[in-house]
Short mmCIF file of C-alpha atoms and ligand atoms in Angstrom, two decimals:
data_model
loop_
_atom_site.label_atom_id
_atom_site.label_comp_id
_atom_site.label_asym_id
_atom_site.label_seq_id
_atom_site.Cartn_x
_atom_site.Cartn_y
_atom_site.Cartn_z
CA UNK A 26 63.04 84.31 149.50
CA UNK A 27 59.22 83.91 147.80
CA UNK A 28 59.44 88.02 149.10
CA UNK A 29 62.08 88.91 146.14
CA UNK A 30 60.78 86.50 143.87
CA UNK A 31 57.62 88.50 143.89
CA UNK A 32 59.86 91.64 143.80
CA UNK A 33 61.57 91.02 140.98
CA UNK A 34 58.74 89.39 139.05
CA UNK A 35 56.63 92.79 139.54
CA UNK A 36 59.84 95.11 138.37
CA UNK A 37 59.07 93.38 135.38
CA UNK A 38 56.03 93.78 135.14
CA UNK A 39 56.04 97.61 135.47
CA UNK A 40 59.18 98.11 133.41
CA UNK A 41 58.37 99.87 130.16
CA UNK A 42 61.62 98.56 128.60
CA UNK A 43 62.26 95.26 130.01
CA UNK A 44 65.92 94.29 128.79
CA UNK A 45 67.21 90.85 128.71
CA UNK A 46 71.14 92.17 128.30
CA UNK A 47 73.31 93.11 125.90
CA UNK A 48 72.63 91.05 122.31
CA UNK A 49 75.35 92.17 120.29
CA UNK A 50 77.63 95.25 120.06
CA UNK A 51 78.26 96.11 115.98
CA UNK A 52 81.54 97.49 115.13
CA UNK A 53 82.02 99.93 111.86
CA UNK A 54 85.51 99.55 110.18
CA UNK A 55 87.95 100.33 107.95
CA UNK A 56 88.20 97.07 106.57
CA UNK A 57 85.91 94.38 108.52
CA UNK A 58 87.75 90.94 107.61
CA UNK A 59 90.63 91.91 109.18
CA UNK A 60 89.00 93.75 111.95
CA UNK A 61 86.97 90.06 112.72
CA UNK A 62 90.43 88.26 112.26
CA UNK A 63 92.01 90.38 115.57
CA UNK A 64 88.99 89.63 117.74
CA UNK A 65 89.41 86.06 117.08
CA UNK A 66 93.79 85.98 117.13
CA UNK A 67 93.78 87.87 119.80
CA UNK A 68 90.60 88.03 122.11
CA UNK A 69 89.27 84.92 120.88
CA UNK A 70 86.25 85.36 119.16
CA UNK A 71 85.05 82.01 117.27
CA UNK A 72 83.35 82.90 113.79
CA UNK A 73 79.68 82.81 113.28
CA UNK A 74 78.22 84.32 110.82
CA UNK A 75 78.41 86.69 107.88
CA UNK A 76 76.77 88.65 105.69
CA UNK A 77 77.68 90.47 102.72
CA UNK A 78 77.01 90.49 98.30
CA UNK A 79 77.22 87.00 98.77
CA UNK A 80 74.32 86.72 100.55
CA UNK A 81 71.98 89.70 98.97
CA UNK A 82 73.42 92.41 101.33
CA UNK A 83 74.67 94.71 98.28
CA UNK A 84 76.66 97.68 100.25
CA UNK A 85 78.33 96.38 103.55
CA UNK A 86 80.19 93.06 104.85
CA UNK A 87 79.48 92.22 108.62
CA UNK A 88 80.90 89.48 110.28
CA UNK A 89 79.50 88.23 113.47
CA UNK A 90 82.10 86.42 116.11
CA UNK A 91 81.37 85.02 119.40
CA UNK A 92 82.79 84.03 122.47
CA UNK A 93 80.47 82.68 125.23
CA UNK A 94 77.55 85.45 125.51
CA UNK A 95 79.67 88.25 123.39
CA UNK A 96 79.01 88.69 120.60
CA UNK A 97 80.79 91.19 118.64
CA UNK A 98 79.91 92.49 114.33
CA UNK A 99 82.30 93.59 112.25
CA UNK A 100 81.08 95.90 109.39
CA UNK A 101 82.22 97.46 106.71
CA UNK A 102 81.13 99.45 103.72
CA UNK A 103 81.81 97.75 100.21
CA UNK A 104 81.35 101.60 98.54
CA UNK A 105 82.26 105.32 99.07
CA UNK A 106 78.78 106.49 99.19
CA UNK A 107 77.48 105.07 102.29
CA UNK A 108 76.38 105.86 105.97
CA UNK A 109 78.79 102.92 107.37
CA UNK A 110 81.85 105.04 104.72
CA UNK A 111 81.02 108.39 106.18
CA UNK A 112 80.93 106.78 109.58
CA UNK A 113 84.35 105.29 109.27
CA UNK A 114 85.97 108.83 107.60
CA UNK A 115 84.18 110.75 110.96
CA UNK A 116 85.28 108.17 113.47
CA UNK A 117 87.69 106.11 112.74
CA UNK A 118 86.80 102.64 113.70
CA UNK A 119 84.39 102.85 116.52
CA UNK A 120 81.30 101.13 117.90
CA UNK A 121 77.97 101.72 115.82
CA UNK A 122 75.50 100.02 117.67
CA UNK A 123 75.08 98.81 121.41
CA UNK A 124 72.25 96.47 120.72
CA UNK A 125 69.72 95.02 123.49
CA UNK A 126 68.06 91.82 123.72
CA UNK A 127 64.53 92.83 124.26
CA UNK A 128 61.33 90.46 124.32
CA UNK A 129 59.23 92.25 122.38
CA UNK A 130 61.51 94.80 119.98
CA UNK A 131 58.30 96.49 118.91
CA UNK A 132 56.57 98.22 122.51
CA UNK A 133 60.55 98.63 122.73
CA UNK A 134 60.45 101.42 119.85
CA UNK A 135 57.12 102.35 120.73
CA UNK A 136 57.78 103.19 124.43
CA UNK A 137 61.03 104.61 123.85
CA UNK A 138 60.10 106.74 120.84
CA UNK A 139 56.96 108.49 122.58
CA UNK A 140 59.47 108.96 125.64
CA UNK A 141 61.46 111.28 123.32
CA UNK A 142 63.32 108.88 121.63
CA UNK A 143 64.81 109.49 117.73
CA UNK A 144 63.93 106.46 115.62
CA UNK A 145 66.89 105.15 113.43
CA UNK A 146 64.84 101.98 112.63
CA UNK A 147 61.18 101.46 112.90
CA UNK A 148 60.35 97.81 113.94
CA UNK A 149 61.30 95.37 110.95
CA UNK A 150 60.53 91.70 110.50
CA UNK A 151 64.17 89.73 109.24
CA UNK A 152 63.52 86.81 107.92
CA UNK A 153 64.38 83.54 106.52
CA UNK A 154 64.20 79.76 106.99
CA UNK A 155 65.29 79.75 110.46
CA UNK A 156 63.03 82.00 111.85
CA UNK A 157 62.08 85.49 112.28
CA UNK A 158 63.98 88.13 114.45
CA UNK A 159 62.07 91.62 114.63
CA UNK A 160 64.48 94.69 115.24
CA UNK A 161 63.81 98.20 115.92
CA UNK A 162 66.36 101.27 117.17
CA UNK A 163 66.81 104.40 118.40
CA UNK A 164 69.49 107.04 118.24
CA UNK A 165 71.62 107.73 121.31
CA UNK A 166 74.77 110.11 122.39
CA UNK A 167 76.70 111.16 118.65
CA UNK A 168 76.04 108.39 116.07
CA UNK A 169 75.94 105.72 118.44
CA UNK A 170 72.52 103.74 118.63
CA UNK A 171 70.59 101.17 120.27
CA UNK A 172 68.95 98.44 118.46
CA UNK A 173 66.54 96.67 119.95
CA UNK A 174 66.34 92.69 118.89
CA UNK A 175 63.75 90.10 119.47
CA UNK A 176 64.96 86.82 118.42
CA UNK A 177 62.52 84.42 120.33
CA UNK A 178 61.25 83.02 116.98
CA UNK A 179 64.82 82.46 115.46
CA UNK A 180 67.04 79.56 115.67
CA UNK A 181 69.34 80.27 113.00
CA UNK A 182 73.19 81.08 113.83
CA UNK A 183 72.99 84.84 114.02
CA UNK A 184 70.52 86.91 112.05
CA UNK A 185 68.50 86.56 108.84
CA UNK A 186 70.41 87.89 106.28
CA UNK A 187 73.74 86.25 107.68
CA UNK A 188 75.00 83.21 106.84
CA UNK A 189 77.02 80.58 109.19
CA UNK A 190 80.50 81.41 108.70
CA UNK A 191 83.56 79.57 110.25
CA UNK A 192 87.01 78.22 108.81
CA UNK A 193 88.12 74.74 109.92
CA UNK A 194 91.42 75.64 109.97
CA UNK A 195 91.17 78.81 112.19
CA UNK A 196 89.80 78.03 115.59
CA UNK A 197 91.76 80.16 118.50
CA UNK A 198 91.58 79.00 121.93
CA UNK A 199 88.77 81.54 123.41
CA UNK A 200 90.37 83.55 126.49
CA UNK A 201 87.70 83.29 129.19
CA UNK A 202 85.90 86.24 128.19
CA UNK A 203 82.31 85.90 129.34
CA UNK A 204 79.75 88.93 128.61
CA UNK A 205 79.08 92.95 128.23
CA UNK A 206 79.87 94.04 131.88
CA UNK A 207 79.50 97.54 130.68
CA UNK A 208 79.74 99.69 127.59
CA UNK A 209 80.83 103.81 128.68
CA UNK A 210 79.86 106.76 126.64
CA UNK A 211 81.60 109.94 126.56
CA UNK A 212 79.79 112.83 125.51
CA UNK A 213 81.09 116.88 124.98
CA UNK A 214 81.15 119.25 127.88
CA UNK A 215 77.74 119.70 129.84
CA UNK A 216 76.10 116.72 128.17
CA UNK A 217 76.63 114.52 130.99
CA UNK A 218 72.81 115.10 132.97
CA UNK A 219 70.93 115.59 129.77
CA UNK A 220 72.02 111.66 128.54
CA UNK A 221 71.69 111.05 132.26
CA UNK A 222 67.97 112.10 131.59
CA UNK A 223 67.40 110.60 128.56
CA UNK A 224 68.81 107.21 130.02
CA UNK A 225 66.16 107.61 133.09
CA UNK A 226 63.33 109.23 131.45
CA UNK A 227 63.29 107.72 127.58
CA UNK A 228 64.41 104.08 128.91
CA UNK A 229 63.79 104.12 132.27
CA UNK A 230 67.17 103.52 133.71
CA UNK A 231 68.17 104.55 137.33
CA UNK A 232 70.86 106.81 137.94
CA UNK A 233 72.95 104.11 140.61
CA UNK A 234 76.52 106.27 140.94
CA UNK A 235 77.87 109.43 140.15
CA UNK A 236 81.36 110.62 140.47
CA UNK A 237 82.60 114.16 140.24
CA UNK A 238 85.85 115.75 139.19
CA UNK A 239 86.57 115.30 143.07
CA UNK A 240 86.58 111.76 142.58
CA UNK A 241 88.27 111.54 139.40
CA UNK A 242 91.08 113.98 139.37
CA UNK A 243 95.02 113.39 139.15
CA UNK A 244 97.07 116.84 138.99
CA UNK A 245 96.44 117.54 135.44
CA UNK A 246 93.26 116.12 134.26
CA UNK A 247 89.58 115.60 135.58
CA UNK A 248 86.15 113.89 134.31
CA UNK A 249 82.67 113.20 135.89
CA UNK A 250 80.83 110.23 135.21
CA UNK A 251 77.65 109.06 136.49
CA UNK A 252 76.34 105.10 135.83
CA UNK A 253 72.79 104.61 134.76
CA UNK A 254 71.59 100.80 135.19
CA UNK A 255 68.15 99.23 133.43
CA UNK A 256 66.17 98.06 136.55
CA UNK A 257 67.17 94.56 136.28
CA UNK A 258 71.14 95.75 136.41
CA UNK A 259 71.42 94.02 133.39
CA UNK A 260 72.51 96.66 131.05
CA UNK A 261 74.91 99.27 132.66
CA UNK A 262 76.11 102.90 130.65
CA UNK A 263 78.42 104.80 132.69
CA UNK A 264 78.49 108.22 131.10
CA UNK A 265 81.40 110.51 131.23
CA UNK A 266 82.37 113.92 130.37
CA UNK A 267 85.19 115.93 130.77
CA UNK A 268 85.84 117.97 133.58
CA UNK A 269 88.48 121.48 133.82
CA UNK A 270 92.02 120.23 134.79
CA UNK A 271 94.92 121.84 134.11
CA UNK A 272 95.69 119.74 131.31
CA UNK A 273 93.50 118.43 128.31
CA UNK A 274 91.13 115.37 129.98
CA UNK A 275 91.16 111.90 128.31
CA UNK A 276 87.17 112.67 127.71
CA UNK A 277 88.63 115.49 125.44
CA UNK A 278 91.03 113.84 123.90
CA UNK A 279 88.59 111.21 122.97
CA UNK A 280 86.16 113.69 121.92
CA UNK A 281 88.76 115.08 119.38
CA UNK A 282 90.13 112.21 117.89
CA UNK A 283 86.80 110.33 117.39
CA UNK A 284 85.07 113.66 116.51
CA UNK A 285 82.11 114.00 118.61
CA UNK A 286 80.83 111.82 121.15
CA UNK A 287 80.59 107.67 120.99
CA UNK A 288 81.44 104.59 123.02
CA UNK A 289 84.34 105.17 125.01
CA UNK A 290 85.04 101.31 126.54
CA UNK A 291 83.15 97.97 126.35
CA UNK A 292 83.85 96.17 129.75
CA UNK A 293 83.60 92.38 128.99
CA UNK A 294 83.91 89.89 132.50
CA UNK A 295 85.83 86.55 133.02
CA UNK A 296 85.58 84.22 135.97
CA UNK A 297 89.75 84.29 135.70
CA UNK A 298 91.01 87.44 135.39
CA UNK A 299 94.68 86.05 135.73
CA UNK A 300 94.26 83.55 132.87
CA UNK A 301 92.37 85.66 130.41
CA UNK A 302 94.96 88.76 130.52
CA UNK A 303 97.92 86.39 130.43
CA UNK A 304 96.38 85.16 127.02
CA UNK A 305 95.30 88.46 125.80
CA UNK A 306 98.97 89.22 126.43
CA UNK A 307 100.71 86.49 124.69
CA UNK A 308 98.31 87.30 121.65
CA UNK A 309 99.45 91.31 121.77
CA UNK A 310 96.66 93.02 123.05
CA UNK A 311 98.69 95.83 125.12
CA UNK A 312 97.56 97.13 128.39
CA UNK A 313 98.01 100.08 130.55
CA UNK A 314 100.41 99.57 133.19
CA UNK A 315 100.34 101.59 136.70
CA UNK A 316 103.73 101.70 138.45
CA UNK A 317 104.79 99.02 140.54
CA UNK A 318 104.60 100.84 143.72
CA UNK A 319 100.57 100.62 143.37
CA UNK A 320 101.02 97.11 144.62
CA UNK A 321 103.16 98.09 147.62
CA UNK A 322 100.29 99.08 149.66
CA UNK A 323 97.65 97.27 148.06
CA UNK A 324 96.53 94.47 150.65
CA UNK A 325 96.04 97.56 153.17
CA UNK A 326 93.94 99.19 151.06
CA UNK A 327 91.91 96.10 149.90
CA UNK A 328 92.28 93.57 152.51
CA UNK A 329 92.27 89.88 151.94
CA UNK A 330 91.99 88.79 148.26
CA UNK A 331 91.92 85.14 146.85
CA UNK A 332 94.44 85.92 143.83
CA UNK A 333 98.10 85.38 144.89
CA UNK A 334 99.25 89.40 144.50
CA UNK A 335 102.36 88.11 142.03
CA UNK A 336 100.65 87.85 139.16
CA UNK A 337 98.62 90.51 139.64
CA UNK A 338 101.54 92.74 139.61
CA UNK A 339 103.48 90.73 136.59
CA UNK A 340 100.32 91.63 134.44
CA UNK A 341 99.19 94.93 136.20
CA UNK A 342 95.80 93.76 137.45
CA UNK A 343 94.22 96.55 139.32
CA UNK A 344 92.00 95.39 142.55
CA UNK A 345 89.20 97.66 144.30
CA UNK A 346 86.60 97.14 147.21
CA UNK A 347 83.45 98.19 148.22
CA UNK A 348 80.79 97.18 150.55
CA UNK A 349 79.58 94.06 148.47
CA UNK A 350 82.78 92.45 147.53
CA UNK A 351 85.52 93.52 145.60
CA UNK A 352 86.17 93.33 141.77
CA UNK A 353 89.65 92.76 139.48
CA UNK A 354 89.95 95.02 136.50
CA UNK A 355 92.16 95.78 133.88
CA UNK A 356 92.29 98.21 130.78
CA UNK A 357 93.16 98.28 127.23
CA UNK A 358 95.20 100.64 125.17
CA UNK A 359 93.31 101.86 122.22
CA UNK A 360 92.43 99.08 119.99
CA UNK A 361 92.82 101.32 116.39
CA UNK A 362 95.60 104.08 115.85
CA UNK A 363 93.63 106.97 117.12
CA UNK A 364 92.79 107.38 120.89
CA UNK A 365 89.38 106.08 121.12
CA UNK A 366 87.73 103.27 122.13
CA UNK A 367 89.28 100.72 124.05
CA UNK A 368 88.29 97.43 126.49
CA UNK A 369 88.61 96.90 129.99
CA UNK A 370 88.89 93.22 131.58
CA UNK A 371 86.63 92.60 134.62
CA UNK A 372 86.47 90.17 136.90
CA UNK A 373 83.83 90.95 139.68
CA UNK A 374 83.97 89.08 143.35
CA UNK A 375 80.98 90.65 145.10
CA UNK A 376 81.40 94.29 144.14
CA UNK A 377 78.79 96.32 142.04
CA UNK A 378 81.12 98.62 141.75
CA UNK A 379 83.53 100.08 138.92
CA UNK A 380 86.88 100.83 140.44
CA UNK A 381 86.49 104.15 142.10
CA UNK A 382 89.80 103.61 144.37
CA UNK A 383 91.65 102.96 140.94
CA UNK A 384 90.60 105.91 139.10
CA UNK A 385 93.56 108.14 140.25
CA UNK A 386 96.36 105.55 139.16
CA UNK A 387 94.67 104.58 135.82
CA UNK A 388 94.27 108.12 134.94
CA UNK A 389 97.61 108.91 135.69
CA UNK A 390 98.49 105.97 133.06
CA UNK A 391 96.66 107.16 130.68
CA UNK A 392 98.07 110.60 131.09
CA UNK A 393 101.24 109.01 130.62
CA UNK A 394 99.62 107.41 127.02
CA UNK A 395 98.70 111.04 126.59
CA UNK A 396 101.37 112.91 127.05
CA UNK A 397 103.39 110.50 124.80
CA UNK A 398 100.57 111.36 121.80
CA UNK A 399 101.87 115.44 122.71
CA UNK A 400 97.75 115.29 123.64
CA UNK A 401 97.76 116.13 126.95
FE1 FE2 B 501 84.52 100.52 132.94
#
């Protein structure tokens, strides 16, 4: 036991980017308020903060929501001629920023940025009478970033610059929804092993899977994907791209519609998979359904599972194995009118995994989705 302890105190130690998980994940929109308003109806998110003219932030409004260790930002821009606008009229509504807790935000810039590393912020001190958070970023696959935040010194509600933000007469029920299990890029054809690189050599993530367009086929449609973990495992990035198929791959699709490459899915976990999609449900967030015949055979495929298998199948709960444990998972349909990003519900029992044996039938759902769109 005093063997790992040591271990794991001395991966520390040597890691050039320690990461302490995923801080926040910032959100640009069409129209934020509203945006914040369906993460709390229907996922909910409590409110935290906000930021906007009213509190000396001129060209955006951001509202911060939380549930448990998520914590999601909403932001919009206030005027046409604007990063966050000409973000919004590339992408659509998509994730900006996948933002990392980091104990020291400036070595985080430094280290990064003489690994190879494109700044998008040098390190900056926010702050106010709460504290001080220091933030740096860097540029990652399309427009997407990292930020980097330090918030040891600050004990206000969310950042400098924000203020605390909630409505007494608007408090949803949260759903069970825990923390960033995972957040998936895809990126254009061939860019797969050079973001695999950048991941190992500019932040010094390990490459822990890979899965080819063997693995991730159906009859029409194919992708690769390989997972890169920070050493600690707590910050995972599975990166996809698309593989030839004899149809147009969801990686493509996705490509198209949010014009260039970005955050495909966030993965957030629950300790009650059952109870947190029923709610998700009975607030409208839809879900892709596999046929009922995937349940037939599951047990043999699985073996013993805690979960009684009728609700599973009522709500379309997929259920994989591997040599740790096994793990409960479930996916969103697009969360904005084009086919972009989209969130997948986790509940992990052992397994380290990501659903390999469930790749085939969630693919062929979302071909179904596809086809439907006349994109496939
Ligand atoms: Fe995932």
């Amino acid at each position: 036991m005093n063997t790992k302890t040591i271990t794991d105190k001395a991966a520390i130690q040597t890691d050039f980017l320690p990461l302490e998980g995923t801080d926040y994940v910032e959100f640009y929109v069409g129209n934020a308020k509203q945006a914040a308003h369906y993460y709390m109806s229907a996922f909910g998110f409590q409110a935290l903060a906000y930021a906007g003219p009213e509190t000396g932030v001129k060209d955006r409004a951001s509202y911060a929501v939380r549930q448990h260790k998520l914590t999601f930002v909403l932001t919009t821009a206030l005027r046409t001629d604007n990063p966050i606008a000409d973000h919004v009229y590339r992408h659509g509504d998509g994730v900006k920023a996948l933002s990392l807790r980091v104990p020291d935000a400036t070595s985080a810039w430094e280290e990064t940025t003489k690994r190879g590393a494109k700044s998008y912020m040098e390190p900056t001190r926010l702050k106010d009478n709460d504290g001080e958070v220091v933030m740096s970023g860097i540029h990652t696959y399309g427009d997407t970033i990292h930020l980097f935040i330090e918030r040891k010194n600050y004990n206000g509600a969310f950042m400098p610059g924000y203020r605390p933000w909630n409505n007494p007469y608007f408090k949803p029920a949260d759903t069970g929804l825990l923390y960033v299990d995972h957040c998936v890029g895809n990126v254009g054809w061939n860019q797969m092993n050079p973001w695999v690189k950048f991941y190992e050599e500019v932040m010094g993530f390990k490459n822990i899977l890979s899965f080819d367009d063997e693995d991730i086929s159906t009859e029409y449609s194919a992708l690769m994907s390989k997972v890169m973990s920070s050493g600690n495992g707590f910050v995972k990035f599975p990166i996809n791209e698309p593989a030839e198929g004899k149809k147009k791959s969801q990686v493509e699709e996705y490509l198209e519609f949010y014009n260039g490459e970005g955050c495909q899915h966030v993965a957030m976990a629950t300790n009650d998979i059952v109870k947190t999609v029923s709610d998700l449900q009975s607030r409208g967030v839809e879900f892709l359904k596999v046929p009922t015949s995937y349940y037939d055979d599951l047990l043999d495929r699985v073996g013993h599972i805690d979960e009684d298998l009728a609700p599973l199948r009522e709500l379309g709960i997929l259920v994989d194995r591997d040599n740790e444990g096994y793990l409960l998972q479930l996916f969103s349909k697009p969360v904005e009118d084009r086919p972009t990003l989209f969130f997948e519900i986790i509940q992990r029992k052992g397994a380290k995994s990501f659903g390999k044996g469930n790749f085939k039938a969630l693919f062929e759902a979302i071909e179904r989705e596809q086809e439907a769109r006349g994109n496939l």
